[in-house]
Amino acid sequence: MIFLLVHLALRAAPALAGDFDTKHIFGFTEGTDINAPDEREAEFVTTAHVLKRGGGRYRAVEQQATAEGALTQALGYELTVHGAAVDARGVTGLDALRRVEFSGLSAEPKFVVLARETAPFGLAFSIEPEWSRIDATSGRRAQGFSAGMRLMADAALGERLYAGANLIYEPEWRREAGAPLAKGALFGATGGLTWRFADRLALGGEVEGYAATESLGLAAPVGTAVYVGPTFFVRLASNLFCAGAWSVQVAGRPAAGRLDDYNGAEFSRHKARLTVSVAF
């Protein structure tokens, strides 16, 4: 499927023609670009997590349907409906269950501090308040609220090469039925490079590092993980694109343990993302 998309993109646009939108070209790392004020998009994002430590079967998929636009040249927004599907069997620390449900709502304003068109690099900041009713990892019912914050930077390093980096902080509060309020946070730093082969096609790779805690700060750490993997971006038509990423955890450390090949207690071994967007 990916090879077919690449073939179609190369046939449709063999030459380069100016700049292009960087938001989705780095995979799990987000670029700084936003829509023009007169542009609207419908995005469908599928994110999958597969395999945890302890044997058994583990698959968790989040489906997002997003309405995206911009109020000004420097202020974009996203309104998202979330769904979750979790299939866990024989995994240490998780209940055996299979669940597919509506899982929550979120809104994400994005502020462009420096635009790449007028500055040496792009710089943007976003915050995403999200209400959830399903724990995305375990699949258990839990009322939750998070406020993911992301600082983004990117730049065009010549005509074909693009670089992007993110800093991430996501505090979360969650309560399961009959249990006290739990809180935690995810810290992350990601970066990617993408080579633009043609107007409609870009291929690249990224590296991601994450640390999870059971506090809103750096206290009470529960583990770290490092991922690497390839990315792609294909524009199929002037108003339609497809982008994707696959990452494998190459190193991780549980809260009380040594550096290992991966941390399968707090993080999945593999994760993948596919984005399809239609502009109108």
XYZ file of N, CA and C in Angstrom, residues 24-184:
483
model
N 2.546 17.680 9.451
C 2.433 16.229 9.533
C 3.611 15.477 8.919
N 4.656 16.153 8.502
C 5.708 15.458 7.750
C 6.725 14.749 8.646
N 6.671 14.977 9.980
C 7.669 14.390 10.881
C 7.129 13.224 11.707
N 5.951 12.711 11.407
C 5.411 11.587 12.166
C 4.810 12.000 13.489
N 5.328 11.441 14.605
C 4.825 11.804 15.929
C 5.317 13.188 16.367
N 6.313 13.719 15.687
C 6.794 15.081 15.922
C 5.965 16.039 15.071
N 5.430 17.086 15.684
C 4.530 17.990 14.959
C 5.268 19.230 14.470
N 5.024 19.611 13.218
C 5.576 20.836 12.669
C 4.782 22.054 13.092
N 5.318 23.229 12.829
C 4.728 24.474 13.355
C 3.619 25.039 12.477
N 3.475 24.582 11.249
C 2.532 25.217 10.333
C 1.087 25.011 10.765
N 0.236 25.976 10.419
C -1.204 25.877 10.636
C -1.909 26.237 9.331
N -3.226 26.055 9.310
C -4.005 26.410 8.134
C -4.029 27.920 7.923
N -4.310 28.330 6.693
C -4.660 29.722 6.444
C -6.063 29.966 7.003
N -6.399 31.213 7.348
C -7.713 31.483 7.958
C -8.906 31.031 7.130
N -8.748 30.930 5.806
C -9.878 30.523 4.975
C -9.872 29.030 4.658
N -8.983 28.259 5.284
C -8.897 26.820 5.032
C -9.483 26.025 6.197
N -10.183 24.951 5.863
C -10.716 24.028 6.857
C -10.319 22.613 6.467
N -10.080 21.772 7.455
C -9.699 20.388 7.195
C -10.449 19.442 8.110
N -10.727 18.251 7.606
C -11.204 17.137 8.423
C -10.092 16.102 8.455
N -9.622 15.785 9.654
C -8.517 14.839 9.814
C -8.988 13.589 10.551
N -8.456 12.453 10.113
C -8.758 11.175 10.745
C -7.419 10.527 11.097
N -7.158 10.407 12.383
C -5.860 9.942 12.871
C -6.057 8.638 13.645
N -5.346 7.602 13.239
C -5.372 6.307 13.919
C -4.002 6.053 14.525
N -3.952 5.845 15.843
C -2.700 5.577 16.547
C -2.810 4.222 17.239
N -1.869 3.339 16.981
C -1.896 1.980 17.524
C -0.674 1.726 18.392
N -0.887 1.028 19.515
C 0.188 0.570 20.401
C 0.084 -0.947 20.506
N 1.207 -1.631 20.302
C 1.203 -3.090 20.252
C 2.327 -3.643 21.109
N 2.026 -4.675 21.886
C 2.991 -5.489 22.635
C 3.458 -4.811 23.915
N 3.302 -5.534 25.022
C 3.829 -5.112 26.306
C 4.596 -6.256 26.940
N 5.399 -5.924 27.969
C 6.187 -6.934 28.673
C 5.257 -7.869 29.448
N 5.625 -9.112 29.539
C 4.864 -10.044 30.357
C 4.064 -11.041 29.554
N 4.287 -11.103 28.245
C 3.595 -12.089 27.429
C 2.163 -11.676 27.135
N 1.423 -12.582 26.540
C 0.040 -12.308 26.213
C -0.103 -11.438 24.971
N -1.315 -10.959 24.777
C -1.633 -10.147 23.611
C -2.051 -8.756 24.057
N -1.511 -7.730 23.390
C -1.878 -6.360 23.737
C -1.953 -5.510 22.477
N -3.134 -4.928 22.250
C -3.337 -3.979 21.165
C -4.238 -2.863 21.683
N -3.806 -1.632 21.525
C -4.602 -0.467 21.913
C -4.594 0.517 20.749
N -5.778 0.895 20.284
C -5.910 1.780 19.133
C -6.769 2.974 19.521
N -6.279 4.170 19.225
C -7.070 5.381 19.415
C -7.425 5.946 18.049
N -8.720 6.248 17.868
C -9.186 6.867 16.628
C -9.645 8.291 16.922
N -9.122 9.250 16.166
C -9.491 10.643 16.341
C -10.115 11.175 15.052
N -11.217 11.896 15.222
C -11.839 12.622 14.119
C -11.786 14.100 14.484
N -11.092 14.899 13.665
C -10.750 16.272 14.030
C -11.225 17.260 12.981
N -11.809 18.357 13.435
C -12.084 19.517 12.605
C -10.991 20.540 12.887
N -10.283 20.952 11.843
C -9.126 21.829 12.011
C -9.285 23.094 11.182
N -8.882 24.230 11.747
C -8.923 25.493 11.032
C -8.022 26.507 11.701
N -8.180 27.766 11.348
C -7.379 28.843 11.924
C -8.231 30.102 12.012
N -8.050 30.836 13.089
C -8.748 32.102 13.278
C -7.951 33.257 12.700
N -6.626 33.168 12.783
C -5.731 34.180 12.222
C -4.514 33.466 11.641
N -3.572 34.211 11.088
C -2.342 33.628 10.576
C -1.481 33.041 11.684
N -1.747 33.400 12.938
C -0.922 32.952 14.055
C -1.682 32.097 15.074
N -2.954 31.805 14.822
C -3.752 31.048 15.788
C -4.591 29.995 15.065
N -4.192 28.733 15.237
C -4.954 27.631 14.689
C -5.706 26.904 15.792
N -6.599 25.996 15.392
C -7.367 25.252 16.393
C -7.733 23.877 15.849
N -7.964 22.941 16.780
C -8.467 21.607 16.465
C -9.536 21.230 17.477
N -10.625 20.647 17.008
C -11.698 20.112 17.843
C -11.824 18.631 17.517
N -11.675 17.761 18.533
C -11.489 16.336 18.266
C -12.430 15.469 19.081
N -12.974 14.449 18.434
C -13.714 13.362 19.085
C -12.811 12.137 19.098
N -12.702 11.490 20.261
C -11.788 10.356 20.427
C -12.566 9.057 20.631
N -12.049 7.993 20.050
C -12.540 6.651 20.307
C -11.370 5.754 20.689
N -11.634 4.716 21.481
C -10.566 3.822 21.937
C -10.980 2.371 21.750
N -10.019 1.554 21.353
C -10.209 0.113 21.263
C -9.023 -0.557 21.929
N -9.277 -1.380 22.939
C -8.217 -2.069 23.681
C -8.516 -3.564 23.702
N -7.519 -4.367 23.361
C -7.633 -5.822 23.398
C -6.430 -6.346 24.171
N -6.658 -6.797 25.409
C -5.576 -7.269 26.272
C -5.915 -8.667 26.786
N -4.964 -9.566 26.670
C -5.128 -10.932 27.159
C -3.794 -11.416 27.708
N -3.767 -11.797 28.976
C -2.573 -12.391 29.559
C -1.413 -11.437 29.716
N -1.699 -10.129 29.874
C -0.642 -9.137 30.035
C -0.490 -8.803 31.519
N 0.715 -8.882 32.046
C 0.972 -8.605 33.453
C 0.527 -7.193 33.820
N -0.295 -7.087 34.869
C -0.733 -5.789 35.366
C -1.964 -5.226 34.703
N -2.513 -5.896 33.683
C -3.699 -5.400 32.993
C -4.819 -6.429 33.057
N -6.059 -5.932 33.152
C -7.215 -6.817 33.119
C -7.379 -7.405 31.722
N -7.898 -8.626 31.667
C -8.241 -9.224 30.381
C -9.558 -8.619 29.909
N -9.520 -7.921 28.790
C -10.741 -7.298 28.271
C -10.597 -6.986 26.800
N -11.733 -6.754 26.175
C -11.793 -6.269 24.797
C -12.875 -5.199 24.772
N -12.499 -3.977 24.399
C -13.437 -2.850 24.493
C -13.225 -1.902 23.326
N -14.340 -1.450 22.733
C -14.333 -0.435 21.686
C -15.404 0.585 22.044
N -15.000 1.827 22.334
C -15.955 2.820 22.808
C -15.528 4.234 22.456
N -16.511 5.128 22.459
C -16.231 6.559 22.482
C -15.463 6.850 23.759
N -14.349 7.580 23.658
C -13.498 7.741 24.834
C -13.306 9.176 25.316
N -13.658 10.200 24.518
C -13.469 11.538 25.059
C -13.516 12.630 24.006
N -13.270 13.857 24.474
C -13.287 15.049 23.634
C -12.084 15.924 23.972
N -11.589 16.650 22.981
C -10.493 17.569 23.252
C -10.567 18.773 22.324
N -9.898 19.843 22.734
C -9.742 21.049 21.923
C -8.288 21.478 22.018
N -7.732 21.959 20.896
C -6.314 22.303 20.891
C -6.068 23.616 20.143
N -5.906 24.733 20.850
C -5.416 25.942 20.185
C -3.910 25.856 19.970
N -3.446 26.404 18.851
C -2.023 26.377 18.504
C -1.587 27.788 18.137
N -0.563 28.271 18.834
C -0.094 29.643 18.673
C 1.249 29.645 17.946
N 1.311 30.307 16.801
C 2.557 30.416 16.040
C 3.313 31.647 16.525
N 4.451 31.422 17.155
C 5.267 32.517 17.694
C 6.160 33.098 16.605
N 6.800 32.216 15.824
C 7.627 32.618 14.690
C 7.185 31.826 13.470
N 6.884 32.511 12.386
C 6.490 31.844 11.146
C 7.728 31.563 10.302
N 7.819 30.367 9.736
C 9.000 29.997 8.942
C 9.181 30.900 7.720
N 8.091 31.464 7.217
C 8.192 32.305 6.025
C 8.936 33.606 6.291
N 8.934 34.070 7.531
C 9.553 35.367 7.845
C 10.658 35.276 8.876
N 10.982 34.073 9.352
C 12.024 33.891 10.376
C 12.939 32.743 9.962
N 14.133 32.648 10.546
C 15.037 31.542 10.198
C 14.467 30.163 10.509
N 13.553 30.087 11.467
C 12.915 28.817 11.816
C 11.515 29.105 12.349
N 10.674 28.084 12.351
C 9.336 28.217 12.897
C 9.308 27.848 14.363
N 8.445 28.513 15.132
C 8.294 28.231 16.559
C 6.813 28.363 16.905
N 6.263 27.350 17.567
C 4.838 27.355 17.913
C 4.632 26.645 19.241
N 3.478 26.926 19.856
C 3.119 26.332 21.144
C 1.655 25.939 21.095
N 1.327 24.774 21.650
C -0.070 24.350 21.716
C -0.375 23.770 23.088
N -1.652 23.811 23.445
C -2.138 23.170 24.663
C -3.435 22.450 24.321
N -3.562 21.201 24.790
C -4.706 20.373 24.419
C -5.425 19.849 25.663
N -6.418 20.582 26.171
C -7.249 20.034 27.244
C -8.090 18.877 26.699
N -8.090 17.762 27.417
C -8.849 16.592 26.967
C -9.589 15.949 28.130
N -10.880 15.706 27.930
C -11.677 14.924 28.879
C -11.780 13.508 28.338
N -11.536 12.523 29.201
C -11.609 11.131 28.765
C -12.442 10.312 29.733
N -13.018 9.248 29.239
C -13.833 8.344 30.062
C -13.319 6.914 30.028
N -12.236 6.684 29.266
C -11.606 5.371 29.163
C -10.102 5.556 29.323
N -9.472 4.728 30.151
C -8.017 4.746 30.229
C -7.466 4.142 28.941
N -6.720 4.935 28.181
C -6.276 4.511 26.853
C -5.305 3.342 26.891
N -4.615 3.137 28.019
C -3.649 2.036 28.123
C -4.311 0.737 28.557
N -5.091 0.794 29.631
C -5.673 -0.417 30.202
C -7.044 -0.753 29.642
N -7.751 0.244 29.113
C -9.107 0.040 28.649
C -10.159 0.111 29.743
N -9.737 0.303 30.989
C -10.699 0.396 32.088
C -11.425 1.732 32.062
N -12.643 1.744 32.581
C -13.402 2.984 32.666
C -12.790 3.875 33.747
N -12.536 5.134 33.386
C -11.928 6.079 34.321
C -12.204 7.487 33.827
N -12.685 8.334 34.703
C -12.862 9.740 34.364
C -11.511 10.435 34.443
N -11.123 11.102 33.358
C -9.798 11.705 33.342
C -9.788 13.066 32.680
N -8.779 13.827 33.011
C -8.549 15.122 32.370
C -7.051 15.297 32.206
N -6.639 15.726 31.026
C -5.232 16.007 30.773
C -5.108 17.341 30.055
N -3.924 17.883 30.073
C -3.663 19.175 29.429
C -2.295 19.099 28.760
N -2.231 18.403 27.637
C -0.969 18.222 26.946
C -0.454 19.525 26.357
N 0.800 19.846 26.650
C 1.439 21.056 26.129
C 2.623 20.666 25.268
N 2.788 21.383 24.145
C 3.820 21.033 23.180
C 4.469 22.306 22.639
N 5.803 22.351 22.723
C 6.587 23.424 22.105
C 7.225 22.852 20.855
N 6.968 23.487 19.700
C 7.391 22.962 18.410
C 8.353 23.919 17.723
N 9.353 23.376 17.051
C 10.273 24.166 16.225
C 10.559 23.374 14.959
N 10.694 24.068 13.835
C 11.076 23.399 12.601
C 11.758 24.382 11.666
N 12.420 23.843 10.647
C 13.147 24.685 9.697
C 13.371 23.908 8.412
N 13.430 24.650 7.311
C 13.826 24.078 6.026
C 15.329 24.230 5.879
N 16.039 23.102 5.794
C 17.499 23.110 5.683
C 17.875 22.964 4.209
N 17.557 23.959 3.434
C 17.744 23.874 1.998
C 16.413 23.632 1.306
N 16.481 23.190 0.055
C 15.274 23.024 -0.750
C 14.510 21.747 -0.420
N 15.230 20.702 0.016
C 14.597 19.399 0.176
C 14.561 18.868 1.604
N 15.448 19.304 2.464
C 15.568 18.728 3.801
C 14.885 19.604 4.845
N 14.059 18.964 5.697
C 13.342 19.659 6.760
C 13.672 18.999 8.095
N 13.755 19.808 9.138
C 14.017 19.308 10.487
C 12.949 19.838 11.429
N 12.556 19.019 12.399
C 11.565 19.439 13.383
C 11.880 18.847 14.745
N 11.462 19.534 15.800
C 11.686 19.060 17.171
C 10.531 19.519 18.050
N 10.191 18.695 19.048
C 9.131 19.010 20.009
C 9.604 18.769 21.430
N 9.130 19.595 22.357
C 9.198 19.337 23.789
C 7.765 19.172 24.289
N 7.518 18.132 25.091
C 6.160 17.756 25.477
C 6.043 17.656 26.991
N 4.962 18.206 27.517
C 4.606 18.016 28.935
C 3.105 17.784 28.999
N 2.703 16.644 29.569
C 1.284 16.290 29.620
C 0.892 15.841 31.025
N 0.389 16.766 31.844
C -0.129 16.367 33.157
C -1.507 15.730 33.020
N -1.812 14.778 33.914
C -3.080 14.062 33.822
C -3.620 13.762 35.215
N -4.944 13.884 35.344
C -5.657 13.508 36.557
C -6.682 12.450 36.164
N -6.784 11.350 36.940
C -7.649 10.244 36.550
C -8.236 9.595 37.796
N -9.516 9.220 37.714
C -10.168 8.526 38.835
C -10.976 7.344 38.296
N -10.644 6.155 38.760
C -11.443 4.977 38.465
C -12.503 4.808 39.544
N -13.567 4.085 39.232
C -14.671 3.903 40.162
C -14.179 3.282 41.463
N -14.501 3.924 42.591
C -14.130 3.416 43.900
C -12.680 3.612 44.269
N -11.929 4.344 43.467
C -10.500 4.556 43.730
C -10.227 6.039 43.950
N -9.159 6.376 44.682
C -8.827 7.793 44.883
C -8.312 8.425 43.591
N -8.298 9.732 43.564
C -7.795 10.467 42.404
C -6.309 10.176 42.202
N -5.944 9.811 40.986
C -4.535 9.559 40.634
C -4.059 10.660 39.702
N -2.802 10.991 39.812
C -2.237 11.998 38.920
C -0.886 11.526 38.410
N -0.514 12.061 37.282
C 0.755 11.685 36.683
C 1.093 12.653 35.570
